[in-house]
PDB file of C-alpha atoms and ligand atoms in Angstrom:
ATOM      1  CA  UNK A   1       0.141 -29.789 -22.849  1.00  0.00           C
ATOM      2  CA  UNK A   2       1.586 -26.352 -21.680  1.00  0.00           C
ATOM      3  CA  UNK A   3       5.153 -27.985 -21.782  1.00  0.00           C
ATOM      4  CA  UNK A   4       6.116 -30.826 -24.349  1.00  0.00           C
ATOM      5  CA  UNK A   5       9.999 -32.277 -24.168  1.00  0.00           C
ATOM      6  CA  UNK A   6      10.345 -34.844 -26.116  1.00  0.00           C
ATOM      7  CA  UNK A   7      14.180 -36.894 -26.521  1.00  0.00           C
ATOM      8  CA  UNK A   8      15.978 -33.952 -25.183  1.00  0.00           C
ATOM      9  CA  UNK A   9      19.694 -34.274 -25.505  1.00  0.00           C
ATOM     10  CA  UNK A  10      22.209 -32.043 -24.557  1.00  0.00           C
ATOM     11  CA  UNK A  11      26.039 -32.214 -24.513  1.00  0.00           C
ATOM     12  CA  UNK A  12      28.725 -29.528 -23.377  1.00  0.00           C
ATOM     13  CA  UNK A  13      32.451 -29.719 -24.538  1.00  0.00           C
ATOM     14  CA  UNK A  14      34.364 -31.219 -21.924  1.00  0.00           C
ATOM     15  CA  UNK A  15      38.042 -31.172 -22.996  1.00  0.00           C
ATOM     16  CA  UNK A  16      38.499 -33.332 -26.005  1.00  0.00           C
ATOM     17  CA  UNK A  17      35.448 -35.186 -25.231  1.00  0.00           C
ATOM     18  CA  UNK A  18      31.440 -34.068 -24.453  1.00  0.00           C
ATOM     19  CA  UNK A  19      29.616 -34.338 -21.414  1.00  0.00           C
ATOM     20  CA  UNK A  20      26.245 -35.477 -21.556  1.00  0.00           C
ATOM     21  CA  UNK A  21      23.773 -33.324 -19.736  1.00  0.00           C
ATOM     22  CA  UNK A  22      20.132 -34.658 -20.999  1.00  0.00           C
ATOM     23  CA  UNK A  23      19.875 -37.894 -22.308  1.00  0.00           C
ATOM     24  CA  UNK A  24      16.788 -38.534 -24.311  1.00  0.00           C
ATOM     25  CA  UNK A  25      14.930 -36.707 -21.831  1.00  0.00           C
ATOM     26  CA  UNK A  26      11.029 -36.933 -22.056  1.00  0.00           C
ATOM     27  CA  UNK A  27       8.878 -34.626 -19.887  1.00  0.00           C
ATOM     28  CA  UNK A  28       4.903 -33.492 -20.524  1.00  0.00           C
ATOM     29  CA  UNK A  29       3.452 -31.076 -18.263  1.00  0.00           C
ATOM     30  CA  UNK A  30      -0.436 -29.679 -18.335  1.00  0.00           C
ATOM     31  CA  UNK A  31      -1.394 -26.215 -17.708  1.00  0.00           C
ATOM     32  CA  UNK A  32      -2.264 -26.275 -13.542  1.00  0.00           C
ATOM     33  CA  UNK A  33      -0.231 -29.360 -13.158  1.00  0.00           C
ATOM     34  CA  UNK A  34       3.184 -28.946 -10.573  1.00  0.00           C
ATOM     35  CA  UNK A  35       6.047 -31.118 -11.578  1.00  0.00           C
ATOM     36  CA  UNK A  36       9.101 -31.516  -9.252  1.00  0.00           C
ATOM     37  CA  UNK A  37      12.377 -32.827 -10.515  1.00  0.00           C
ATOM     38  CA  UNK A  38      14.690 -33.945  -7.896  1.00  0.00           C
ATOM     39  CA  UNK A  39      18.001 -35.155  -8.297  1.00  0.00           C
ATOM     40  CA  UNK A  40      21.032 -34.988  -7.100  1.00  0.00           C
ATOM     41  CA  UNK A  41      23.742 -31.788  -8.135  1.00  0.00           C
ATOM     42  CA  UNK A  42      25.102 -32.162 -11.871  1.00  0.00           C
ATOM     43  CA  UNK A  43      22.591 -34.643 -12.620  1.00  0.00           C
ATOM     44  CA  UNK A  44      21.423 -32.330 -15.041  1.00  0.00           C
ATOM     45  CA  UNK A  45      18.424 -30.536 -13.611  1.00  0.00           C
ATOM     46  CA  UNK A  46      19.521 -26.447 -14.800  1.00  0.00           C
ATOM     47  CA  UNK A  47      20.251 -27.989 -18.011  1.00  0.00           C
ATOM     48  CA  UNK A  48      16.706 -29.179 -17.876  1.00  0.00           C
ATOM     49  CA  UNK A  49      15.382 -25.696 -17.267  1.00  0.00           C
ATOM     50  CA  UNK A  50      17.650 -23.858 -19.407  1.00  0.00           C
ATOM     51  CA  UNK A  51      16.437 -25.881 -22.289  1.00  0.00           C
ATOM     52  CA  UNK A  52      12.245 -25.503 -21.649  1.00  0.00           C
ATOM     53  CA  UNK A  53      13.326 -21.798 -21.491  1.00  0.00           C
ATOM     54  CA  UNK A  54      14.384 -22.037 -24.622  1.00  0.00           C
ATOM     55  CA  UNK A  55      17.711 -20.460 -23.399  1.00  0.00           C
ATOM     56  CA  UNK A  56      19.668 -23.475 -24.705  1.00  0.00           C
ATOM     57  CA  UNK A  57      19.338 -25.403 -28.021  1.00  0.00           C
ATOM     58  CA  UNK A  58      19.170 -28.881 -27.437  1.00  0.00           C
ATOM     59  CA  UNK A  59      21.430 -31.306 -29.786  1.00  0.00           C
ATOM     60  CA  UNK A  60      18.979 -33.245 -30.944  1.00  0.00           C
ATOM     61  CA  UNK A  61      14.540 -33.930 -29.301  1.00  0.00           C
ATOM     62  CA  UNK A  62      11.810 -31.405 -29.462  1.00  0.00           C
ATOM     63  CA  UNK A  63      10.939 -28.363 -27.229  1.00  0.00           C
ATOM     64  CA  UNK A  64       7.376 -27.088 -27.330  1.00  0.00           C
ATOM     65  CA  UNK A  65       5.788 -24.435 -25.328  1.00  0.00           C
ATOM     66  CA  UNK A  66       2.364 -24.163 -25.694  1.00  0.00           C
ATOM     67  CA  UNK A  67       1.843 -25.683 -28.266  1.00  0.00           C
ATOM     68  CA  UNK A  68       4.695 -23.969 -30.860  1.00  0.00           C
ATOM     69  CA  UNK A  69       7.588 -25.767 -31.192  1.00  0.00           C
ATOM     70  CA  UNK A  70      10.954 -24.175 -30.344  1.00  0.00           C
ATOM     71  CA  UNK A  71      12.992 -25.601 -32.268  1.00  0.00           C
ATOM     72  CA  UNK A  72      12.399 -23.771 -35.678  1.00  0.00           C
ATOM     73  CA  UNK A  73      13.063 -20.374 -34.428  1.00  0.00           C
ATOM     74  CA  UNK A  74      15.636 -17.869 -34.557  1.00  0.00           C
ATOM     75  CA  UNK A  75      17.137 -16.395 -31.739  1.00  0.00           C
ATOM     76  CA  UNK A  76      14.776 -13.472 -31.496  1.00  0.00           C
ATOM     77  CA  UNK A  77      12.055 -15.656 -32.085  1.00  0.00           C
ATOM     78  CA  UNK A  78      13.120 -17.503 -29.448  1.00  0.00           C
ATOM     79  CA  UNK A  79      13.343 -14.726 -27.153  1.00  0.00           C
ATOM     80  CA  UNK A  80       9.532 -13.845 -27.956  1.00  0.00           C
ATOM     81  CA  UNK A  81       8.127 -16.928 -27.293  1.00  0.00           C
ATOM     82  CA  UNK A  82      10.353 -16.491 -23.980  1.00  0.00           C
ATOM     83  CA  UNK A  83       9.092 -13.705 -23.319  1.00  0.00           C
ATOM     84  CA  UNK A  84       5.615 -14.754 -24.077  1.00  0.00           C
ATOM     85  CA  UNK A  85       5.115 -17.878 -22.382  1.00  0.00           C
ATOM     86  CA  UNK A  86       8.015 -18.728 -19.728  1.00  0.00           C
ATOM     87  CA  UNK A  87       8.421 -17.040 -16.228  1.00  0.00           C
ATOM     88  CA  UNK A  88      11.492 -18.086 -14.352  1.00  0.00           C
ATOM     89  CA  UNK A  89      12.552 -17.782 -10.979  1.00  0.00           C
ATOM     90  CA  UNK A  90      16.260 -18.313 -10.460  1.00  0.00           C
ATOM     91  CA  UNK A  91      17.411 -19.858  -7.691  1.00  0.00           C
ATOM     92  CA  UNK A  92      19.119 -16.448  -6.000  1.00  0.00           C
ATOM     93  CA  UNK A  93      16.711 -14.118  -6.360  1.00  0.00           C
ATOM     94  CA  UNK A  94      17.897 -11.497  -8.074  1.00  0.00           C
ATOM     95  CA  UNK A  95      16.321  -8.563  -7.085  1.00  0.00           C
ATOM     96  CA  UNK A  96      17.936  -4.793  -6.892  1.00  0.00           C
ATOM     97  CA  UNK A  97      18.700  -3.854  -3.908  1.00  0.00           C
ATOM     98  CA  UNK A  98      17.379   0.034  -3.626  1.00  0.00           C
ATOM     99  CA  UNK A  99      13.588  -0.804  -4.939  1.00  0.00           C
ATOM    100  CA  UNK A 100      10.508  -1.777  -3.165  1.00  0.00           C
ATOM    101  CA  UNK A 101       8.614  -4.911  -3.917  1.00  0.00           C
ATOM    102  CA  UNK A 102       6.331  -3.429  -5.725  1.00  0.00           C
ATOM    103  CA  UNK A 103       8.798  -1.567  -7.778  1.00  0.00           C
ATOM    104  CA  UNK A 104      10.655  -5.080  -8.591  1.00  0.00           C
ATOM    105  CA  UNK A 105       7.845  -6.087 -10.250  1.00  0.00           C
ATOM    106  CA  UNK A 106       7.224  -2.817 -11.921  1.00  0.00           C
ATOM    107  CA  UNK A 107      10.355  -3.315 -13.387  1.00  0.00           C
ATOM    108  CA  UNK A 108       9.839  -6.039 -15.331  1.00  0.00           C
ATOM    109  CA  UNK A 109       8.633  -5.864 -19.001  1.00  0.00           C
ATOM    110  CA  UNK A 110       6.044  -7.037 -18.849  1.00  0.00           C
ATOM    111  CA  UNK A 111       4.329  -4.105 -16.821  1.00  0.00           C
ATOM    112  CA  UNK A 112       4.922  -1.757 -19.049  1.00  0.00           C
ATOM    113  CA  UNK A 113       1.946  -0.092 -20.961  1.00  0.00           C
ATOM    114  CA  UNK A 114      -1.346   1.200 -19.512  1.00  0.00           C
ATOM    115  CA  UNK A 115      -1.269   3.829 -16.919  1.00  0.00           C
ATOM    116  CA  UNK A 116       0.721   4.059 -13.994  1.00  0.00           C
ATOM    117  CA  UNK A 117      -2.277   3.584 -11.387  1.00  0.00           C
ATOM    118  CA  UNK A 118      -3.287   0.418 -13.538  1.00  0.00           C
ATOM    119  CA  UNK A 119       0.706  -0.841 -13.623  1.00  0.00           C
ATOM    120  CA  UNK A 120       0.905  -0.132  -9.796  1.00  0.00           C
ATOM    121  CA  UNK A 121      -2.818  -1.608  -8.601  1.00  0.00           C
ATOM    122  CA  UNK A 122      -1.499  -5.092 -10.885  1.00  0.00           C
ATOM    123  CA  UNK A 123       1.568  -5.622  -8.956  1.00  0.00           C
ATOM    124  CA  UNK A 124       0.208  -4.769  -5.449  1.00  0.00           C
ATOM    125  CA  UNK A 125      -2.496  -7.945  -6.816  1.00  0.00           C
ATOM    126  CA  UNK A 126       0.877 -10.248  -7.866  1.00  0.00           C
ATOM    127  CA  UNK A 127       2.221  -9.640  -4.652  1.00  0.00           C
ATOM    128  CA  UNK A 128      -0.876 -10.364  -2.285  1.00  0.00           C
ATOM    129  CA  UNK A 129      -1.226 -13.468  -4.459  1.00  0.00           C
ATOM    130  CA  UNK A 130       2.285 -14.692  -3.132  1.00  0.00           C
ATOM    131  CA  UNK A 131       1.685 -13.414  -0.056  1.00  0.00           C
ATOM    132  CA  UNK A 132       3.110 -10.170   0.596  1.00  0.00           C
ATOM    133  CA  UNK A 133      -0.069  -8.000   1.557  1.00  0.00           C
ATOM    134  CA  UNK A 134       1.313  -4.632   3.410  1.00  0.00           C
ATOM    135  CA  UNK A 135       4.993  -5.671   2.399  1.00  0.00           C
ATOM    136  CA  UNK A 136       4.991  -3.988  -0.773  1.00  0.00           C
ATOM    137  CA  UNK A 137       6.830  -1.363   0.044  1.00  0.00           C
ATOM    138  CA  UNK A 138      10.108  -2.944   1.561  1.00  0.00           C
ATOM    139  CA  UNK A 139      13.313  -3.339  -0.002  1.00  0.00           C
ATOM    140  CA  UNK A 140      15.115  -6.372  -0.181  1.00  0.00           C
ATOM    141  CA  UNK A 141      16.840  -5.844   3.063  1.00  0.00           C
ATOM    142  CA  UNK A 142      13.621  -5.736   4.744  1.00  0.00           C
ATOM    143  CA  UNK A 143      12.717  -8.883   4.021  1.00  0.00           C
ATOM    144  CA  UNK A 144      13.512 -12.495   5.246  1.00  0.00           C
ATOM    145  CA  UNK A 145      14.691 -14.869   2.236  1.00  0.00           C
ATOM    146  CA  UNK A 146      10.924 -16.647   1.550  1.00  0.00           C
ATOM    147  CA  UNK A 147      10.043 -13.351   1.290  1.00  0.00           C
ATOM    148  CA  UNK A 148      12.081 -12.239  -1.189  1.00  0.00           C
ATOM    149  CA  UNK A 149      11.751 -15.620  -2.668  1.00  0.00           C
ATOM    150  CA  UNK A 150       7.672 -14.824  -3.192  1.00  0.00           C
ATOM    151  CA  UNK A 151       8.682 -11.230  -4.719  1.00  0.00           C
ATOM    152  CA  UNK A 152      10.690 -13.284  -7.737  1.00  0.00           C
ATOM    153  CA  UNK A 153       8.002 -15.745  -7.839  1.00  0.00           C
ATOM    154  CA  UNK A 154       5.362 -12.194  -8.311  1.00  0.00           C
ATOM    155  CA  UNK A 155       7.492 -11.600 -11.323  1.00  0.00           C
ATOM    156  CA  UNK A 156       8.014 -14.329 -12.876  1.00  0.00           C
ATOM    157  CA  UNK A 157       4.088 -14.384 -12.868  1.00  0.00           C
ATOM    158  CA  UNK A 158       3.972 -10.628 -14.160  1.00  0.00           C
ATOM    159  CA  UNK A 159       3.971 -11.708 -17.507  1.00  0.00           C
ATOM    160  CA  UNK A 160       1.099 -14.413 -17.141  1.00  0.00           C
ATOM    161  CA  UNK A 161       3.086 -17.122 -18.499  1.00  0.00           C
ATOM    162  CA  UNK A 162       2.095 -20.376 -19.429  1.00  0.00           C
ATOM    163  CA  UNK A 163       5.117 -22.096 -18.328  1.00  0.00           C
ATOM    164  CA  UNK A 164       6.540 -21.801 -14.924  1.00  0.00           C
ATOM    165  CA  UNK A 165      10.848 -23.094 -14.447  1.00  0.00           C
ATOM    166  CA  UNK A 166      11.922 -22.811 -11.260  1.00  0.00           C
ATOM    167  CA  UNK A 167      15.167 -23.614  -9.983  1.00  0.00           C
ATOM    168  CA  UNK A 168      15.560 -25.004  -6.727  1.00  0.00           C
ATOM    169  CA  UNK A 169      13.441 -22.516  -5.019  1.00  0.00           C
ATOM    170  CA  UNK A 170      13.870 -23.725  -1.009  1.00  0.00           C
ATOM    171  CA  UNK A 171      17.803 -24.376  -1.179  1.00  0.00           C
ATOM    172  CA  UNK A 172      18.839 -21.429   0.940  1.00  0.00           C
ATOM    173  CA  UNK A 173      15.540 -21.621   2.948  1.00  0.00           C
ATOM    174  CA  UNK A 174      14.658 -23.388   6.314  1.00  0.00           C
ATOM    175  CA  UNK A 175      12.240 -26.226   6.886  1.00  0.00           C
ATOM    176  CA  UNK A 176       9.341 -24.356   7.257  1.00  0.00           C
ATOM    177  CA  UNK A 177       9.867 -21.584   4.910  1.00  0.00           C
ATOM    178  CA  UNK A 178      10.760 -23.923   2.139  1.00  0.00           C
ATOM    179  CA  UNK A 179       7.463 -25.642   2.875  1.00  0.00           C
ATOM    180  CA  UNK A 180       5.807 -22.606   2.596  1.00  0.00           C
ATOM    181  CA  UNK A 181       7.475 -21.636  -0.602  1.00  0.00           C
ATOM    182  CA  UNK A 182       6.667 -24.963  -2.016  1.00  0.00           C
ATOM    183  CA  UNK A 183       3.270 -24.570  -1.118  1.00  0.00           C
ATOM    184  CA  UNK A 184       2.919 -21.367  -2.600  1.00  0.00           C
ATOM    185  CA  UNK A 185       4.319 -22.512  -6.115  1.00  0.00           C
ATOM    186  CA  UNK A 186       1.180 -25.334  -5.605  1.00  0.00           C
ATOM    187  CA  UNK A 187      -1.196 -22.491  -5.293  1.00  0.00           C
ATOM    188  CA  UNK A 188      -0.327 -20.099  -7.803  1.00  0.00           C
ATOM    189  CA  UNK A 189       0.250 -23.091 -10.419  1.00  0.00           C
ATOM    190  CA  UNK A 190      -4.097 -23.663  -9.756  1.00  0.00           C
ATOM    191  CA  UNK A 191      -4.904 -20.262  -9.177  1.00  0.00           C
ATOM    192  CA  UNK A 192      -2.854 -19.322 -12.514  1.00  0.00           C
ATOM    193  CA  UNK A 193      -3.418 -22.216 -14.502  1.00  0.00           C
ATOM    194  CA  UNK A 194       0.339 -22.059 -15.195  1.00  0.00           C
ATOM    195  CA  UNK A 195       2.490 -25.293 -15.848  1.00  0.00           C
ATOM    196  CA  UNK A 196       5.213 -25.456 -13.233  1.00  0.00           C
ATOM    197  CA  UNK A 197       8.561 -27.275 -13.436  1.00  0.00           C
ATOM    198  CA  UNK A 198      10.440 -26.940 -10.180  1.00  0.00           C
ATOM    199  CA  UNK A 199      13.697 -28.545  -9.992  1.00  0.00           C
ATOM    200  CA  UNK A 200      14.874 -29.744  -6.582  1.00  0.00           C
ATOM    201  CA  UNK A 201      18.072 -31.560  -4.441  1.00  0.00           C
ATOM    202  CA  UNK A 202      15.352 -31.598  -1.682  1.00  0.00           C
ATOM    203  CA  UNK A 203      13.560 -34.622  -1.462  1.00  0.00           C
ATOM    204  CA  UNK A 204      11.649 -32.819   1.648  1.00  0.00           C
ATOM    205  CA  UNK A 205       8.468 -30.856   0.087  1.00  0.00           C
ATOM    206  CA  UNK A 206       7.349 -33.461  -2.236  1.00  0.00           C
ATOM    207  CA  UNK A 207       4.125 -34.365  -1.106  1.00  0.00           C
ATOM    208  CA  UNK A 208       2.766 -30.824  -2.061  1.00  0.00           C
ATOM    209  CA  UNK A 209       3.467 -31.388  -5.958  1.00  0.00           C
ATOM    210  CA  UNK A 210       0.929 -33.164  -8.677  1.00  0.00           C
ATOM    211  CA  UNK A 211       3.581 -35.616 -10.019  1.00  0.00           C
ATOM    212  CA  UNK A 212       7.959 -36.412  -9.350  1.00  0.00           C
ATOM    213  CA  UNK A 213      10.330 -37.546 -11.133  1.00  0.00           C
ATOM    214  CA  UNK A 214      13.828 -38.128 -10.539  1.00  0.00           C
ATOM    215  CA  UNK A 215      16.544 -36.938 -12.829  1.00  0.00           C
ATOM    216  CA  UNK A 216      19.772 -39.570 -12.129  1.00  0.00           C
ATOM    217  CA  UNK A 217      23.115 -38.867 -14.998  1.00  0.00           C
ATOM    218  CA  UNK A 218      20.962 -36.955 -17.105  1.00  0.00           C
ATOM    219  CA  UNK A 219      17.863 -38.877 -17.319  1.00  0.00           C
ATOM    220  CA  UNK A 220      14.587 -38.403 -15.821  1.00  0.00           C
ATOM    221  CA  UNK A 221      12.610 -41.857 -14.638  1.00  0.00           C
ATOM    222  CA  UNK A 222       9.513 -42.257 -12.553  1.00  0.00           C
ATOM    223  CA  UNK A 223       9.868 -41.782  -8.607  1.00  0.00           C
ATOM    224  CA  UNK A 224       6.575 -41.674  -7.901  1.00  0.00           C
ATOM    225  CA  UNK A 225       3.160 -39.693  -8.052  1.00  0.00           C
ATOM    226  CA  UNK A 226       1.067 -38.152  -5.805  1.00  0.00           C
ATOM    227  CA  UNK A 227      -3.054 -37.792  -5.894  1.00  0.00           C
TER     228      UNK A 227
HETATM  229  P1  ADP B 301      22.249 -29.709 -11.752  1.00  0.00           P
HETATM  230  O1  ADP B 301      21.449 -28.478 -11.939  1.00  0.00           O
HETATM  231  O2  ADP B 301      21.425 -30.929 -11.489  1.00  0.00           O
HETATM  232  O3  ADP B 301      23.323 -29.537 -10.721  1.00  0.00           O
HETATM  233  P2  ADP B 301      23.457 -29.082 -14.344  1.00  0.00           P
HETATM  234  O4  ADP B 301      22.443 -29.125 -15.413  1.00  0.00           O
HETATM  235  O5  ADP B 301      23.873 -27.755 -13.825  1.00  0.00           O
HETATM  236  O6  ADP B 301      22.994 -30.043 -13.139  1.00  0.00           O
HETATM  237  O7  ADP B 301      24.768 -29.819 -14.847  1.00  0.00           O
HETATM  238  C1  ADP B 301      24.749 -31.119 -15.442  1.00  0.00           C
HETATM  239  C2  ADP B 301      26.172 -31.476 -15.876  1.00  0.00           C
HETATM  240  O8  ADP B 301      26.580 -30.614 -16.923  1.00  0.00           O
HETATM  241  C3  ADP B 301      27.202 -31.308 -14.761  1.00  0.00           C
HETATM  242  O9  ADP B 301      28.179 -32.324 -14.927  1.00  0.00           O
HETATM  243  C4  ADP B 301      27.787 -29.940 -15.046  1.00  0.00           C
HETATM  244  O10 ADP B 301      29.102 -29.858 -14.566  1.00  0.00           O
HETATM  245  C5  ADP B 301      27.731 -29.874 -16.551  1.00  0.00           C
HETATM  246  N1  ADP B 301      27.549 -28.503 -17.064  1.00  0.00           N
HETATM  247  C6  ADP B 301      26.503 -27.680 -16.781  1.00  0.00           C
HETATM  248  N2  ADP B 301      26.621 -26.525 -17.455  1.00  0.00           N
HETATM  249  C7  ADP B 301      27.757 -26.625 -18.189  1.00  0.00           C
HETATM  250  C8  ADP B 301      28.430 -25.764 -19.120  1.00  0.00           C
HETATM  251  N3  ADP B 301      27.921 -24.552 -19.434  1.00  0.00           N
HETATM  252  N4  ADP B 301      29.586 -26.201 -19.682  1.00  0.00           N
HETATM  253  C9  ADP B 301      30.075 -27.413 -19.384  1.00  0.00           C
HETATM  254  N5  ADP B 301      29.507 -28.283 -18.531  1.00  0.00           N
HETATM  255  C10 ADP B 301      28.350 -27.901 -17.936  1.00  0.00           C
HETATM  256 MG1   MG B 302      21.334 -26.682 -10.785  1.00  0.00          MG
END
């Protein structure tokens, strides 16, 4: 298993009290397998994520990314194995406004090192992969939201994680560009072997995902699965 979470609790402060975000929240997901995770808002799903990014310590349950466990680490270990293993794509994507497509993806770390020809010719492959053949010289204005969707999806890819988060990838999207966007993150989860989690309020592009499952108050039960 690419992604292992295993009695995942967490709790914020809430006043004098705690709020319970995850409760006992058990989750396996296999390297080429697409997971979707719909629930309704504040039932917990970007807790979810934050968490299998190692960005935020559980309380108490086990985190492992392929295969190492999270939970041992230090901070900067943390970040490593981040930076290693997980690609995330945010649900605004968050892209600077005065570079091409190609450069966004240049920009990330993990393009660094090896020539510039061999940098350049790897993130003009990234983006045909999502789609954007011929497009990799616009800037963010230039392009339509799926669009600039794909380009975040390109780099969260850069790195060749193992693990895939995504947050709620088709929520400022129209039908059939959310479809498409869905449909994408089913491709490039095969084609890269990667182990997706994308979490969702939209019940609408379900039937292009491996397996669902429904997050309700912080817990995640069975909704159904597909093939
Ligand atoms: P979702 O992504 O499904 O909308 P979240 O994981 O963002 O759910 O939030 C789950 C619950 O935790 C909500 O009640 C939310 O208000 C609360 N919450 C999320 N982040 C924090 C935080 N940093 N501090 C306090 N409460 C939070
Ligand atoms: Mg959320």
């Amino acid at each position: 298993m690419s992604l292992e979470l295993t009695d995942v609790r967490v709790t914020y402060p809430d006043g004098d009290r705690v709020l319970t975000a995850l409760d006992g929240v058990n989750l396996r997901v296999a390297a080429g397998q697409l997971v979707a995770v719909a629930g309704p808002s504040g039932s917990g799903k970007s807790s979810l994520l934050a968490v299998a990014a190692t960005l935020l310590r559980p309380d108490s349950g086990r985190v492992v990314l392929d295969g190492v466990d999270a939970g041992g680490l230090s901070a900067a270990q943390r970040a490593r194995l981040r930076l290693e293993k997980v690609g995330i794509v945010f649900q605004q994507p968050n892209l600077l406004a005065s570079l091409t497509a190609v450069e966004q993806v240049l920009a990330t770390h993990h393009m660094r090192g090896g020539s510039v020809r061999r940098q350049r010719r790897a993130a003009a492959e990234l983006l045909a992969t999502v789609g954007l053949d011929g497009k990799q010289h616009r800037r963010p204005h230039q392009l339509s939201g799926g669009e600039r969707q794909r380009v975040n999806i390109a780099r969260a890819l850069a790195g060749r994680p193992a693990v895939l988060l995504v947050d709620e990838p088709t929520a400022a999207l129209d039908h059939d560009r959310g479809r498409q966007i869905v449909e994408l993150l089913a491709e490039v989860t095969r084609q890269h072997q990667v182990a997706t989690v994308m979490v969702t309020h939209d019940t609408e592009y379900l039937d292009q995902v491996d397996e669902v499952v429904e997050m309700r108050d912080g817990r995640l039960g069975a909704l159904e699965t597909h093939r």
